[in-house]
Amino acid sequence: KTAMQIVEIMKVMEARHPVVMATRVSAEKSAEIQAALPQATYFEVARICAIQPSVPLAIRPGKLSILTAGTADLPVAEEAAVTAELCGFQVTRLWDVGVAGIHRLLSNRHVIDQSDVLIVAAGMEGALPSVVAGLADCPVVAVPTSVGYGASFNGLAPLLTMLNSCATGIG
């Protein structure tokens, strides 16, 4: 969509909803949107342009944690985190805790134990969601990313790993 198409859509939605988001927005397009809608906020890493209510939404119950295998997974994970926060959820972020440095994940075991839902983003071979699901007693949302080198095949390898996981509780 063009920036002006997004502006028109956001104007219509703003009249009906307390939160309006446009995702996968470039910084350049965001500048055009914000020129037309000064109340819009741009979340650069998440690539989200949003209109938020003047009064914050009530905090929703539950503990949501979002984990990434590596720093290259941050845009996808931040998109999930910002979306959840805009909807009223409190989010715990745990970045760069992939299986290549499993000690970083294990030293944050308390985050996994205290969470009601875990969203786990991983590229490369996509092993992190399976490891997390093996440690967790809550639902794990596995999110493949298209980052990585070698034979990640633009996200196909992590997707297949996540689909073939034998750990329970993965969606």
C-alpha positions as a Python dict, from the first residue, in 0.01 Angstrom:
ca = {
    (1, 'K'): (0, 0, 0),
    (2, 'T'): (110, 356, -55),
    (3, 'A'): (154, 588, 241),
    (4, 'M'): (-159, 780, 146),
    (5, 'Q'): (-363, 458, 120),
    (6, 'I'): (-246, 369, 471),
    (7, 'V'): (-338, 719, 595),
    (8, 'E'): (-692, 687, 456),
    (9, 'I'): (-737, 341, 608),
    (10, 'M'): (-603, 457, 946),
    (11, 'K'): (-838, 758, 948),
    (12, 'V'): (-1141, 534, 894),
    (13, 'M'): (-1027, 282, 1153),
    (14, 'E'): (-935, 546, 1412),
    (15, 'A'): (-1298, 653, 1429),
    (16, 'R'): (-1399, 296, 1520),
    (17, 'H'): (-1111, 146, 1720),
    (18, 'P'): (-887, 264, 2005),
    (19, 'V'): (-573, 118, 1844),
    (20, 'V'): (-487, 126, 1476),
    (21, 'M'): (-174, -37, 1336),
    (22, 'A'): (-6, -64, 1000),
    (23, 'T'): (264, -329, 988),
    (24, 'R'): (572, -375, 770),
    (25, 'V'): (601, 1, 720),
    (26, 'S'): (935, 142, 606),
    (27, 'A'): (1084, 445, 779),
    (28, 'E'): (1033, 650, 463),
    (29, 'K'): (664, 559, 437),
    (30, 'S'): (621, 620, 809),
    (31, 'A'): (744, 979, 770),
    (32, 'E'): (474, 1040, 509),
    (33, 'I'): (209, 883, 732),
    (34, 'Q'): (316, 1087, 1035),
    (35, 'A'): (307, 1407, 829),
    (36, 'A'): (-62, 1340, 760),
    (37, 'L'): (-138, 1183, 1100),
    (38, 'P'): (80, 1352, 1364),
    (39, 'Q'): (-80, 1137, 1634),
    (40, 'A'): (80, 827, 1477),
    (41, 'T'): (386, 670, 1639),
    (42, 'Y'): (650, 475, 1449),
    (43, 'F'): (819, 174, 1606),
    (44, 'E'): (1128, 140, 1388),
    (45, 'V'): (1255, -209, 1473),
    (46, 'A'): (901, -354, 1463),
    (47, 'R'): (821, -157, 1146),
    (48, 'I'): (480, -63, 1290),
    (49, 'C'): (307, 272, 1252),
    (50, 'A'): (29, 301, 1510),
    (51, 'I'): (-231, 533, 1650),
    (52, 'Q'): (-275, 473, 2023),
    (53, 'P'): (-559, 584, 2247),
    (54, 'S'): (-503, 898, 2454),
    (55, 'V'): (-588, 694, 2764),
    (56, 'P'): (-388, 369, 2786),
    (57, 'L'): (-583, 45, 2755),
    (58, 'A'): (-638, -161, 3070),
    (59, 'I'): (-357, -407, 3127),
    (60, 'R'): (-467, -753, 3023),
    (61, 'P'): (-402, -1047, 3254),
    (62, 'G'): (-134, -1303, 3192),
    (63, 'K'): (240, -1303, 3138),
    (64, 'L'): (355, -1298, 2777),
    (65, 'S'): (722, -1348, 2698),
    (66, 'I'): (886, -1321, 2359),
    (67, 'L'): (1221, -1485, 2287),
    (68, 'T'): (1458, -1474, 1992),
    (69, 'A'): (1730, -1713, 1895),
    (70, 'G'): (1948, -1434, 1759),
    (71, 'T'): (1956, -1061, 1705),
    (72, 'A'): (1866, -1106, 1337),
    (73, 'D'): (1522, -1226, 1455),
    (74, 'L'): (1451, -893, 1631),
    (75, 'P'): (1227, -730, 1366),
    (76, 'V'): (984, -1024, 1372),
    (77, 'A'): (992, -1052, 1751),
    (78, 'E'): (952, -677, 1802),
    (79, 'E'): (653, -680, 1567),
    (80, 'A'): (489, -936, 1798),
    (81, 'A'): (596, -749, 2113),
    (82, 'V'): (472, -407, 2001),
    (83, 'T'): (146, -557, 1875),
    (84, 'A'): (88, -724, 2212),
    (85, 'E'): (174, -407, 2403),
    (86, 'L'): (-58, -196, 2187),
    (87, 'C'): (-334, -444, 2275),
    (88, 'G'): (-273, -401, 2647),
    (89, 'F'): (-43, -692, 2731),
    (90, 'Q'): (273, -662, 2936),
    (91, 'V'): (561, -822, 2751),
    (92, 'T'): (891, -963, 2872),
    (93, 'R'): (1160, -964, 2603),
    (94, 'L'): (1441, -1218, 2600),
    (95, 'W'): (1667, -1160, 2300),
    (96, 'D'): (1955, -1368, 2163),
    (97, 'V'): (1904, -1683, 2370),
    (98, 'G'): (1939, -1939, 2090),
    (99, 'V'): (2072, -2291, 2113),
    (100, 'A'): (2421, -2182, 2003),
    (101, 'G'): (2447, -2016, 2345),
    (102, 'I'): (2209, -2235, 2545),
    (103, 'H'): (2354, -2101, 2872),
    (104, 'R'): (2183, -1766, 2800),
    (105, 'L'): (1846, -1940, 2778),
    (106, 'L'): (1901, -2158, 3084),
    (107, 'S'): (2012, -1862, 3294),
    (108, 'N'): (1671, -1708, 3220),
    (109, 'R'): (1469, -2017, 3307),
    (110, 'H'): (1264, -1809, 3554),
    (111, 'V'): (1118, -1611, 3262),
    (112, 'I'): (996, -1933, 3100),
    (113, 'D'): (860, -2065, 3431),
    (114, 'Q'): (666, -1744, 3504),
    (115, 'S'): (511, -1706, 3156),
    (116, 'D'): (157, -1795, 3055),
    (117, 'V'): (239, -1783, 2682),
    (118, 'L'): (575, -1782, 2503),
    (119, 'I'): (635, -1656, 2151),
    (120, 'V'): (966, -1784, 2016),
    (121, 'A'): (1116, -1645, 1694),
    (122, 'A'): (1405, -1824, 1528),
    (123, 'G'): (1571, -1845, 1190),
    (124, 'M'): (1866, -2065, 1089),
    (125, 'E'): (1760, -2420, 1183),
    (126, 'G'): (1469, -2309, 1404),
    (127, 'A'): (1553, -2529, 1703),
    (128, 'L'): (1482, -2279, 1982),
    (129, 'P'): (1101, -2326, 2002),
    (130, 'S'): (1145, -2701, 2056),
    (131, 'V'): (1398, -2645, 2334),
    (132, 'V'): (1175, -2384, 2500),
    (133, 'A'): (867, -2607, 2471),
    (134, 'G'): (1063, -2885, 2639),
    (135, 'L'): (1123, -2654, 2936),
    (136, 'A'): (783, -2484, 2949),
    (137, 'D'): (443, -2586, 3081),
    (138, 'C'): (255, -2321, 2879),
    (139, 'P'): (173, -2278, 2510),
    (140, 'V'): (464, -2190, 2281),
    (141, 'V'): (397, -2004, 1957),
    (142, 'A'): (682, -2092, 1720),
    (143, 'V'): (762, -1821, 1465),
    (144, 'P'): (1007, -1902, 1186),
    (145, 'T'): (1205, -1610, 1044),
    (146, 'S'): (1366, -1589, 704),
    (147, 'V'): (1710, -1499, 835),
    (148, 'G'): (2011, -1720, 843),
    (149, 'Y'): (2281, -1851, 621),
    (150, 'G'): (2376, -2194, 494),
    (151, 'A'): (2074, -2409, 423),
    (152, 'S'): (1801, -2205, 594),
    (153, 'F'): (1631, -2160, 254),
    (154, 'N'): (1482, -1818, 339),
    (155, 'G'): (1292, -1952, 639),
    (156, 'L'): (1181, -2289, 501),
    (157, 'A'): (1428, -2487, 716),
    (158, 'P'): (1318, -2329, 1046),
    (159, 'L'): (952, -2368, 946),
    (160, 'L'): (999, -2739, 879),
    (161, 'T'): (1192, -2785, 1204),
    (162, 'M'): (910, -2620, 1397),
    (163, 'L'): (642, -2823, 1219),
    (164, 'N'): (832, -3144, 1295),
    (165, 'S'): (898, -3068, 1661),
    (166, 'C'): (814, -3348, 1899),
    (167, 'A'): (785, -3113, 2199),
    (168, 'T'): (431, -3070, 2324),
    (169, 'G'): (252, -2737, 2336),
    (170, 'I'): (394, -2584, 2017),
    (171, 'G'): (166, -2401, 1780),
}
